[in-house]
Amino acid sequence: MSQHRPTVYAGDRIEIRGARQHNLKGVDLDLPKGKLIVMTGVSGSGKSSLAFDTLFAEGQRRYVESLSAYARQFLGQMDKPVYDHIRGLSPTIAIDQKAAGSNPRSTVGTITEIHDHLRVLYARAGRQHCHLCGGPVGAQDPAQIVADVLELPEGTQALVLAPIARGKKGTFTDELARALRSGFLRARIDGEIVRIAEDHALEKNKKHDVDLVIDRVRVRASDRQRITDSIEQALREGGGQLLVEVVGAPEGLAVDAMPWQHRHFSEKLWCPKDDVGFAPLTPARFSFNTPQGACPTCNGLGQALEMDPARVVPDDSRSVRGGAIVPWASQADPKAWTGRILDALAAEEGIDLDKPWRELPEKHRRMLLDGDGEREVTVRLDGKRGKGTWKMRFEGALPQLERRWAETQSGQMRDYYAQFFVERRCPACDGARLRPESAAVRVGGQTIVALSHQPVDELRDWFEALELQGNRAVIAAELVKEIRGRLGFLCDVGLGYLSLDRTGNTLSGGEAQRIRLASQVGSELTGVLYILDEPSIGLHPRDTERLTRTLLHLRDIGNTVLVVEHDESTIRAADHLVDFGPGAGVHGGEVVASGPRAAIEAAERSLTGAYLSGRRRIELPKARRPGSGELWLRGADGNNLRDIDVRVPTGALTVVTGVSGAGKSTLIGETLLPAALRALGQQADEPAPHRAIEGLDAFDKVIEVDQRPIGRTPRSNPATYTKIFDKIRELFATLPEAKMAGYGPGRFSFNVKGGRCEACKGDGVLKIEMHFLADVYVPCEVCGGRRFNESTLAVRYKDKSIADVLDLTVDEALELFALHKPVARALQTLTEVGLGYMRLGQTATTLSGGEAQRIKLSRELARVGSGRTLYVLDEPTTGLHFEDVRRLIAVLQRLCDKGNTVLVVEHDLDLVKVADWVIDLGPEGGVAGGELVTMGTPEDVAAHPTSFTGAALRPLLGEGIAVGKRGRGRTPS
């Protein structure tokens, strides 16, 4: 342990000495308090190890230790980071990029708690409307009803009626007899006033309106008590409802001139037109997570599973016998039972089971998929065990799959059947999630469903203009103030394009992080150390300025803000910079420069300083590829897209950009990608609405390289995902010790019995279920986390066991296997995408989205391609330093040089400026976006006068960009 001379601690800094967590090499660092601090450096250089695994972990550990022993038993013992000492550590809050959760019930509104405030607002200040007719529904007490009646002109004559039946069938003999015994003499039946004692002989099967006549009153202030008594009695007899009918006007007036001639009053929420009652308004009625509020059809999910015929029959060029109907593909043979049923149906209906599916008549296709009701077919059996005929109901492929999916108890079979389902909007609530009665309540003329569907920036404007009257304004004042503030914070961090009903599982890591950041801004805490992990991810350069203002606001109210970041504008706005390096993994872990920006730019060892000062830069290409052909997506109209046509040159690098919420993900991820996958025979969800996609004959396959995890368990790691581990296991099986023991490649797999540690089943860790807390993983005590048993570990390659190999970084493994070409070639691709620092056996659950994406990219690079592949990537620069971006660009350019087409959704200007073609969407996000602003070369986009991307590109492209000049690609043909 290194020794440090005692120093006087001033209290204005965080003092770190001897930090050695992960790859940190005894880092000594002083961080000023009350400042915006940015930590940067190449991927894997140690930024997160210091920020999150040292500072935040130690702050969290110290907080837990301050709790009582009783509380600590539920939280467990937290590992102490490796350091000599840390002084001046403030209470610490980490705002990282973890996803908002996979729970489909989680939305932006629930995460930010705005929806909770809306629920209270609608319960206390909402006005019920009928969900059937749309009319307002109100409840009044007797005093309010009397006041309304006395507003009629003095001398008006009116009938006070108690409704017995409205539009119902029956003779109502018992009801009228009971009223007569109670002393009532008259009733109004179907609009005619009659004496109750008379025989009315109502038709039993005809609908009738029956009202008791309680009193005939004259509207006078002196008769207030009589009117009050009559109204109270009418409410008792009418079950909380009454009617007041004007039958006479004072002298000089006509009945038609009265303010009203007929009014229905109720102590309860009730619609007289549709005879529908409503429960009292409570916050639970506006929650889609409670039985009182959730749509009964979809249970508040807004989505319903529906069998998708396109998934059941993905290839319509095949015949039924050739496997067109996927779940029957192995059973369509005439010898199989399903095959015999199909033969029987075909014989009776004249269906040609050998004709391509697309050539079958629509009637036959519908019969095969949907069945034919209760109709039976005669199946003949002639086999070794006997012969005979059976009457069988032909169920149809879709009903059969739905039945089996509902009945099966096997998780494996449920997963199999689930592949044929697709989520569609709930037909009952149309995606609103709420019961129709709740969805009809209004505040300021708007329902909670309509407000939740608006973009946050529009919703903020609506609440700013909201004016309520009377008691409603008093009740809602604090709620509206809180909602306005929270909406404003979301807009401040660049999330104004989101809507409150956007589900949490569709948010990117950057969006989820900025939502949590907005919540912290609203809390107004001071004296806190905030640690953020690349909050600029997913933001257009136009929007990062707003984010920076938010970070500076957190600083200015008395906090220390520490940001792990690569965005240049955020770096330039920092008060203090810490640059890690000089390399990644074992080559990093040092602070190469620390101080203000000028000090970083002057530091010779600082790669960040070299890029900030201009000593290093990502150069523009010497020429831009014109493309070998064209891929056109026409009439894209999903979500906020506005019937746009976009061109993608084949054999070139195309970048799709635009401000957040402009429609990039809808255009590429929800329209072009699934449409291309389906057209080329690959499985995909139904694409968003569009007219056509042209030019796909230039491709033989489509590969999506996204940021989804490569695995969700400790068994998944970069070595297994990229198949490098298969080659390494084959190599170990050829070693002399392995041959002598008779070990094959399977012996060196931690997924197979024999070579693995059976105590942990090859996981290296044991999962401890914590019931109401998250599961905890602890190292296996038998193998010490090495996954294998002693016999397997005894086999060594260059003095390395199979467990030692998994513990190597990619760079170390490349050096070890330099002479073994199949392994070295696969490892080289990981190095090329900037992952040389990563350990081969690093569990997939610890990988960031950007790392997972680059691992997938490396696997594609290692394959021998045909040069006819369409690669689709979503923000591959996530988490990359300037130097890593340079290396990534080289990889993408190499793919294009081989004839492939690379399509990237991206904001990083260094990647945009080197593209061959740019598609810029906007001009704004949400409903103000969805248009094609321009498309063309980066120079064309930079010349466009209203493109935000163009404005950001101009300084990077040098002189000669004439703003306002018509770019050659601005208007699609």
PDB file of C-alpha atoms in Angstrom, residues 149-342:
ATOM      1  CA  VAL A 149     -85.027  25.849  -9.656  1.00  0.00           C
ATOM      2  CA  LEU A 150     -85.354  29.259  -7.963  1.00  0.00           C
ATOM      3  CA  GLU A 151     -83.379  30.816 -10.838  1.00  0.00           C
ATOM      4  CA  LEU A 152     -86.527  30.367 -12.993  1.00  0.00           C
ATOM      5  CA  PRO A 153     -88.651  33.535 -13.374  1.00  0.00           C
ATOM      6  CA  GLU A 154     -90.948  34.322 -10.420  1.00  0.00           C
ATOM      7  CA  GLY A 155     -94.330  32.653 -10.896  1.00  0.00           C
ATOM      8  CA  THR A 156     -93.166  29.812 -13.130  1.00  0.00           C
ATOM      9  CA  GLN A 157     -95.172  26.611 -12.577  1.00  0.00           C
ATOM     10  CA  ALA A 158     -93.246  23.335 -12.565  1.00  0.00           C
ATOM     11  CA  LEU A 159     -93.783  19.647 -11.910  1.00  0.00           C
ATOM     12  CA  VAL A 160     -91.388  17.853  -9.571  1.00  0.00           C
ATOM     13  CA  LEU A 161     -91.138  14.208 -10.754  1.00  0.00           C
ATOM     14  CA  ALA A 162     -89.388  11.121  -9.375  1.00  0.00           C
ATOM     15  CA  PRO A 163     -88.301   8.710 -12.146  1.00  0.00           C
ATOM     16  CA  ILE A 164     -89.411   5.102 -11.627  1.00  0.00           C
ATOM     17  CA  ALA A 165     -88.411   3.705 -15.027  1.00  0.00           C
ATOM     18  CA  ARG A 166     -86.772   5.210 -18.114  1.00  0.00           C
ATOM     19  CA  GLY A 167     -86.995   3.266 -21.364  1.00  0.00           C
ATOM     20  CA  LYS A 168     -87.585  -0.090 -19.673  1.00  0.00           C
ATOM     21  CA  LYS A 169     -89.958  -2.936 -20.483  1.00  0.00           C
ATOM     22  CA  GLY A 170     -92.667  -4.056 -18.019  1.00  0.00           C
ATOM     23  CA  THR A 171     -96.112  -3.258 -16.608  1.00  0.00           C
ATOM     24  CA  PHE A 172     -94.731  -1.646 -13.385  1.00  0.00           C
ATOM     25  CA  THR A 173     -97.871  -2.693 -11.501  1.00  0.00           C
ATOM     26  CA  ASP A 174     -96.031  -3.330  -8.230  1.00  0.00           C
ATOM     27  CA  GLU A 175     -94.160  -0.003  -8.361  1.00  0.00           C
ATOM     28  CA  LEU A 176     -97.336   1.991  -8.964  1.00  0.00           C
ATOM     29  CA  ALA A 177     -99.233   0.097  -6.225  1.00  0.00           C
ATOM     30  CA  ARG A 178     -96.419   0.823  -3.756  1.00  0.00           C
ATOM     31  CA  ALA A 179     -96.553   4.529  -4.684  1.00  0.00           C
ATOM     32  CA  LEU A 180    -100.333   4.592  -4.175  1.00  0.00           C
ATOM     33  CA  ARG A 181     -99.952   3.054  -0.695  1.00  0.00           C
ATOM     34  CA  SER A 182     -97.372   5.776   0.082  1.00  0.00           C
ATOM     35  CA  GLY A 183     -99.937   8.470  -0.698  1.00  0.00           C
ATOM     36  CA  PHE A 184     -99.024   9.480  -4.233  1.00  0.00           C
ATOM     37  CA  LEU A 185    -101.984  10.043  -6.525  1.00  0.00           C
ATOM     38  CA  ARG A 186    -100.585  10.829  -9.947  1.00  0.00           C
ATOM     39  CA  ALA A 187     -97.883   9.572 -12.282  1.00  0.00           C
ATOM     40  CA  ARG A 188     -96.621  10.507 -15.710  1.00  0.00           C
ATOM     41  CA  ILE A 189     -96.583   7.487 -17.986  1.00  0.00           C
ATOM     42  CA  ASP A 190     -95.045   7.860 -21.443  1.00  0.00           C
ATOM     43  CA  GLY A 191     -95.540  11.636 -21.281  1.00  0.00           C
ATOM     44  CA  GLU A 192     -99.173  11.599 -20.081  1.00  0.00           C
ATOM     45  CA  ILE A 193    -100.195  12.439 -16.500  1.00  0.00           C
ATOM     46  CA  VAL A 194    -102.676   9.859 -15.170  1.00  0.00           C
ATOM     47  CA  ARG A 195    -104.216   8.863 -11.831  1.00  0.00           C
ATOM     48  CA  ILE A 196    -102.357   5.939 -10.268  1.00  0.00           C
ATOM     49  CA  ALA A 197    -105.559   4.313  -9.003  1.00  0.00           C
ATOM     50  CA  GLU A 198    -106.775   3.736 -12.575  1.00  0.00           C
ATOM     51  CA  ASP A 199    -105.938   0.564 -14.541  1.00  0.00           C
ATOM     52  CA  HIS A 200    -103.289   1.486 -17.111  1.00  0.00           C
ATOM     53  CA  ALA A 201    -102.668  -1.943 -18.680  1.00  0.00           C
ATOM     54  CA  LEU A 202     -99.134  -1.238 -19.880  1.00  0.00           C
ATOM     55  CA  GLU A 203     -97.741  -3.591 -22.512  1.00  0.00           C
ATOM     56  CA  LYS A 204     -95.166  -5.872 -20.903  1.00  0.00           C
ATOM     57  CA  ASN A 205     -92.784  -6.092 -23.890  1.00  0.00           C
ATOM     58  CA  LYS A 206     -92.838  -2.413 -24.717  1.00  0.00           C
ATOM     59  CA  LYS A 207     -90.450   0.185 -23.279  1.00  0.00           C
ATOM     60  CA  HIS A 208     -92.009   2.801 -20.998  1.00  0.00           C
ATOM     61  CA  ASP A 209     -91.097   5.990 -19.118  1.00  0.00           C
ATOM     62  CA  VAL A 210     -92.759   6.118 -15.686  1.00  0.00           C
ATOM     63  CA  ASP A 211     -92.391   9.101 -13.286  1.00  0.00           C
ATOM     64  CA  LEU A 212     -94.161   9.804  -9.989  1.00  0.00           C
ATOM     65  CA  VAL A 213     -95.659  13.299  -9.704  1.00  0.00           C
ATOM     66  CA  ILE A 214     -94.337  14.520  -6.358  1.00  0.00           C
ATOM     67  CA  ASP A 215     -95.672  18.076  -6.468  1.00  0.00           C
ATOM     68  CA  ARG A 216     -96.785  20.950  -8.663  1.00  0.00           C
ATOM     69  CA  VAL A 217     -94.982  24.036  -7.408  1.00  0.00           C
ATOM     70  CA  ARG A 218     -94.946  27.747  -8.190  1.00  0.00           C
ATOM     71  CA  VAL A 219     -91.493  29.292  -8.193  1.00  0.00           C
ATOM     72  CA  ARG A 220     -91.537  31.958  -5.475  1.00  0.00           C
ATOM     73  CA  ALA A 221     -88.977  32.884  -2.835  1.00  0.00           C
ATOM     74  CA  SER A 222     -91.701  32.533  -0.212  1.00  0.00           C
ATOM     75  CA  ASP A 223     -92.232  28.878  -1.288  1.00  0.00           C
ATOM     76  CA  ARG A 224     -88.545  27.874  -0.881  1.00  0.00           C
ATOM     77  CA  GLN A 225     -89.369  25.452   1.970  1.00  0.00           C
ATOM     78  CA  ARG A 226     -92.123  23.695   0.014  1.00  0.00           C
ATOM     79  CA  ILE A 227     -89.866  23.398  -3.032  1.00  0.00           C
ATOM     80  CA  THR A 228     -87.054  22.047  -0.821  1.00  0.00           C
ATOM     81  CA  ASP A 229     -89.367  19.442   0.788  1.00  0.00           C
ATOM     82  CA  SER A 230     -90.668  18.336  -2.639  1.00  0.00           C
ATOM     83  CA  ILE A 231     -87.172  17.982  -4.089  1.00  0.00           C
ATOM     84  CA  GLU A 232     -85.914  15.982  -1.114  1.00  0.00           C
ATOM     85  CA  GLN A 233     -88.926  13.651  -1.338  1.00  0.00           C
ATOM     86  CA  ALA A 234     -88.422  13.238  -5.113  1.00  0.00           C
ATOM     87  CA  LEU A 235     -84.775  12.285  -4.552  1.00  0.00           C
ATOM     88  CA  ARG A 236     -85.837   9.653  -1.997  1.00  0.00           C
ATOM     89  CA  GLU A 237     -88.464   8.126  -4.276  1.00  0.00           C
ATOM     90  CA  GLY A 238     -86.323   8.395  -7.407  1.00  0.00           C
ATOM     91  CA  GLY A 239     -83.252   6.768  -5.896  1.00  0.00           C
ATOM     92  CA  GLY A 240     -81.238   9.985  -5.884  1.00  0.00           C
ATOM     93  CA  GLN A 241     -82.684  11.361  -9.162  1.00  0.00           C
ATOM     94  CA  LEU A 242     -85.516  13.735 -10.064  1.00  0.00           C
ATOM     95  CA  LEU A 243     -86.981  15.637 -12.993  1.00  0.00           C
ATOM     96  CA  VAL A 244     -88.282  19.205 -13.011  1.00  0.00           C
ATOM     97  CA  GLU A 245     -90.666  20.023 -15.887  1.00  0.00           C
ATOM     98  CA  VAL A 246     -91.809  23.614 -16.584  1.00  0.00           C
ATOM     99  CA  VAL A 247     -95.563  23.539 -17.312  1.00  0.00           C
ATOM    100  CA  GLY A 248     -96.582  27.151 -16.960  1.00  0.00           C
ATOM    101  CA  ALA A 249     -95.016  30.575 -17.440  1.00  0.00           C
ATOM    102  CA  PRO A 250     -95.744  33.796 -15.504  1.00  0.00           C
ATOM    103  CA  GLU A 251     -97.932  36.370 -17.174  1.00  0.00           C
ATOM    104  CA  GLY A 252     -96.244  38.001 -20.132  1.00  0.00           C
ATOM    105  CA  LEU A 253     -93.821  35.147 -20.800  1.00  0.00           C
ATOM    106  CA  ALA A 254     -94.023  31.958 -22.818  1.00  0.00           C
ATOM    107  CA  VAL A 255     -92.788  28.559 -21.696  1.00  0.00           C
ATOM    108  CA  ASP A 256     -90.392  28.540 -24.644  1.00  0.00           C
ATOM    109  CA  ALA A 257     -88.742  31.698 -23.257  1.00  0.00           C
ATOM    110  CA  MET A 258     -87.790  30.025 -19.982  1.00  0.00           C
ATOM    111  CA  PRO A 259     -84.020  29.490 -19.302  1.00  0.00           C
ATOM    112  CA  TRP A 260     -84.867  25.795 -19.450  1.00  0.00           C
ATOM    113  CA  GLN A 261     -88.032  23.732 -19.758  1.00  0.00           C
ATOM    114  CA  HIS A 262     -86.816  20.310 -18.648  1.00  0.00           C
ATOM    115  CA  ARG A 263     -83.960  19.447 -16.296  1.00  0.00           C
ATOM    116  CA  HIS A 264     -82.698  16.165 -14.899  1.00  0.00           C
ATOM    117  CA  PHE A 265     -81.030  16.367 -11.499  1.00  0.00           C
ATOM    118  CA  SER A 266     -79.128  13.683  -9.635  1.00  0.00           C
ATOM    119  CA  GLU A 267     -77.307  13.244  -6.342  1.00  0.00           C
ATOM    120  CA  LYS A 268     -75.110  10.729  -8.149  1.00  0.00           C
ATOM    121  CA  LEU A 269     -73.075  10.841 -11.356  1.00  0.00           C
ATOM    122  CA  TRP A 270     -75.633   9.640 -13.885  1.00  0.00           C
ATOM    123  CA  CYS A 271     -76.322  10.195 -17.585  1.00  0.00           C
ATOM    124  CA  PRO A 272     -80.086  10.535 -18.151  1.00  0.00           C
ATOM    125  CA  LYS A 273     -79.777  10.083 -21.911  1.00  0.00           C
ATOM    126  CA  ASP A 274     -78.063   6.694 -21.779  1.00  0.00           C
ATOM    127  CA  ASP A 275     -79.285   5.686 -18.287  1.00  0.00           C
ATOM    128  CA  VAL A 276     -75.714   5.061 -17.146  1.00  0.00           C
ATOM    129  CA  GLY A 277     -74.407   5.662 -13.647  1.00  0.00           C
ATOM    130  CA  PHE A 278     -70.834   6.540 -12.722  1.00  0.00           C
ATOM    131  CA  ALA A 279     -68.779   5.854  -9.603  1.00  0.00           C
ATOM    132  CA  PRO A 280     -67.418   8.817  -7.619  1.00  0.00           C
ATOM    133  CA  LEU A 281     -64.156  10.255  -8.956  1.00  0.00           C
ATOM    134  CA  THR A 282     -61.079   8.944  -7.110  1.00  0.00           C
ATOM    135  CA  PRO A 283     -57.372   8.889  -8.090  1.00  0.00           C
ATOM    136  CA  ALA A 284     -57.546   5.096  -8.488  1.00  0.00           C
ATOM    137  CA  ARG A 285     -60.061   5.531 -11.322  1.00  0.00           C
ATOM    138  CA  PHE A 286     -57.328   7.185 -13.410  1.00  0.00           C
ATOM    139  CA  SER A 287     -54.661   4.534 -12.832  1.00  0.00           C
ATOM    140  CA  PHE A 288     -54.243   1.803 -15.428  1.00  0.00           C
ATOM    141  CA  ASN A 289     -52.563  -0.287 -12.708  1.00  0.00           C
ATOM    142  CA  THR A 290     -55.700  -0.689 -10.578  1.00  0.00           C
ATOM    143  CA  PRO A 291     -58.903  -2.666 -11.283  1.00  0.00           C
ATOM    144  CA  GLN A 292     -60.947   0.537 -10.794  1.00  0.00           C
ATOM    145  CA  GLY A 293     -59.184   2.301 -13.661  1.00  0.00           C
ATOM    146  CA  ALA A 294     -57.705  -0.308 -15.992  1.00  0.00           C
ATOM    147  CA  CYS A 295     -59.372  -1.257 -19.256  1.00  0.00           C
ATOM    148  CA  PRO A 296     -60.898  -4.709 -18.560  1.00  0.00           C
ATOM    149  CA  THR A 297     -59.974  -6.031 -22.024  1.00  0.00           C
ATOM    150  CA  CYS A 298     -56.212  -5.429 -21.923  1.00  0.00           C
ATOM    151  CA  ASN A 299     -55.887  -5.061 -18.119  1.00  0.00           C
ATOM    152  CA  GLY A 300     -54.373  -1.613 -18.538  1.00  0.00           C
ATOM    153  CA  LEU A 301     -51.578  -2.595 -20.925  1.00  0.00           C
ATOM    154  CA  GLY A 302     -53.020  -0.807 -23.962  1.00  0.00           C
ATOM    155  CA  GLN A 303     -51.898  -3.723 -26.114  1.00  0.00           C
ATOM    156  CA  ALA A 304     -53.462  -7.079 -26.892  1.00  0.00           C
ATOM    157  CA  LEU A 305     -51.759 -10.164 -28.307  1.00  0.00           C
ATOM    158  CA  GLU A 306     -53.108 -11.212 -31.676  1.00  0.00           C
ATOM    159  CA  MET A 307     -52.118 -14.064 -33.963  1.00  0.00           C
ATOM    160  CA  ASP A 308     -50.253 -12.720 -36.994  1.00  0.00           C
ATOM    161  CA  PRO A 309     -50.950 -14.629 -40.241  1.00  0.00           C
ATOM    162  CA  ALA A 310     -47.728 -13.210 -41.756  1.00  0.00           C
ATOM    163  CA  ARG A 311     -45.723 -14.998 -39.074  1.00  0.00           C
ATOM    164  CA  VAL A 312     -47.622 -18.237 -39.476  1.00  0.00           C
ATOM    165  CA  VAL A 313     -47.081 -18.106 -43.268  1.00  0.00           C
ATOM    166  CA  PRO A 314     -43.818 -16.124 -43.705  1.00  0.00           C
ATOM    167  CA  ASP A 315     -43.010 -17.477 -47.197  1.00  0.00           C
ATOM    168  CA  ASP A 316     -45.986 -17.449 -49.558  1.00  0.00           C
ATOM    169  CA  SER A 317     -43.965 -19.074 -52.367  1.00  0.00           C
ATOM    170  CA  ARG A 318     -44.206 -22.413 -50.566  1.00  0.00           C
ATOM    171  CA  SER A 319     -47.090 -24.856 -50.715  1.00  0.00           C
ATOM    172  CA  VAL A 320     -48.898 -26.263 -47.699  1.00  0.00           C
ATOM    173  CA  ARG A 321     -47.081 -29.568 -48.162  1.00  0.00           C
ATOM    174  CA  GLY A 322     -43.831 -27.639 -48.643  1.00  0.00           C
ATOM    175  CA  GLY A 323     -44.112 -26.037 -45.205  1.00  0.00           C
ATOM    176  CA  ALA A 324     -45.904 -22.743 -45.940  1.00  0.00           C
ATOM    177  CA  ILE A 325     -47.799 -22.994 -42.620  1.00  0.00           C
ATOM    178  CA  VAL A 326     -44.824 -23.046 -40.240  1.00  0.00           C
ATOM    179  CA  PRO A 327     -46.398 -24.825 -37.213  1.00  0.00           C
ATOM    180  CA  TRP A 328     -47.616 -27.605 -39.552  1.00  0.00           C
ATOM    181  CA  ALA A 329     -44.426 -27.796 -41.621  1.00  0.00           C
ATOM    182  CA  SER A 330     -43.298 -31.109 -40.103  1.00  0.00           C
ATOM    183  CA  GLN A 331     -46.818 -32.558 -39.964  1.00  0.00           C
ATOM    184  CA  ALA A 332     -48.096 -31.870 -43.488  1.00  0.00           C
ATOM    185  CA  ASP A 333     -46.896 -35.304 -44.656  1.00  0.00           C
ATOM    186  CA  PRO A 334     -49.884 -37.574 -45.518  1.00  0.00           C
ATOM    187  CA  LYS A 335     -48.615 -40.170 -43.016  1.00  0.00           C
ATOM    188  CA  ALA A 336     -48.887 -37.713 -40.094  1.00  0.00           C
ATOM    189  CA  TRP A 337     -52.215 -37.153 -38.331  1.00  0.00           C
ATOM    190  CA  THR A 338     -52.392 -33.454 -39.272  1.00  0.00           C
ATOM    191  CA  GLY A 339     -51.496 -34.432 -42.839  1.00  0.00           C
ATOM    192  CA  ARG A 340     -54.433 -36.859 -42.951  1.00  0.00           C
ATOM    193  CA  ILE A 341     -56.818 -34.145 -41.726  1.00  0.00           C
ATOM    194  CA  LEU A 342     -55.473 -31.760 -44.385  1.00  0.00           C
TER     195      LEU A 342
END
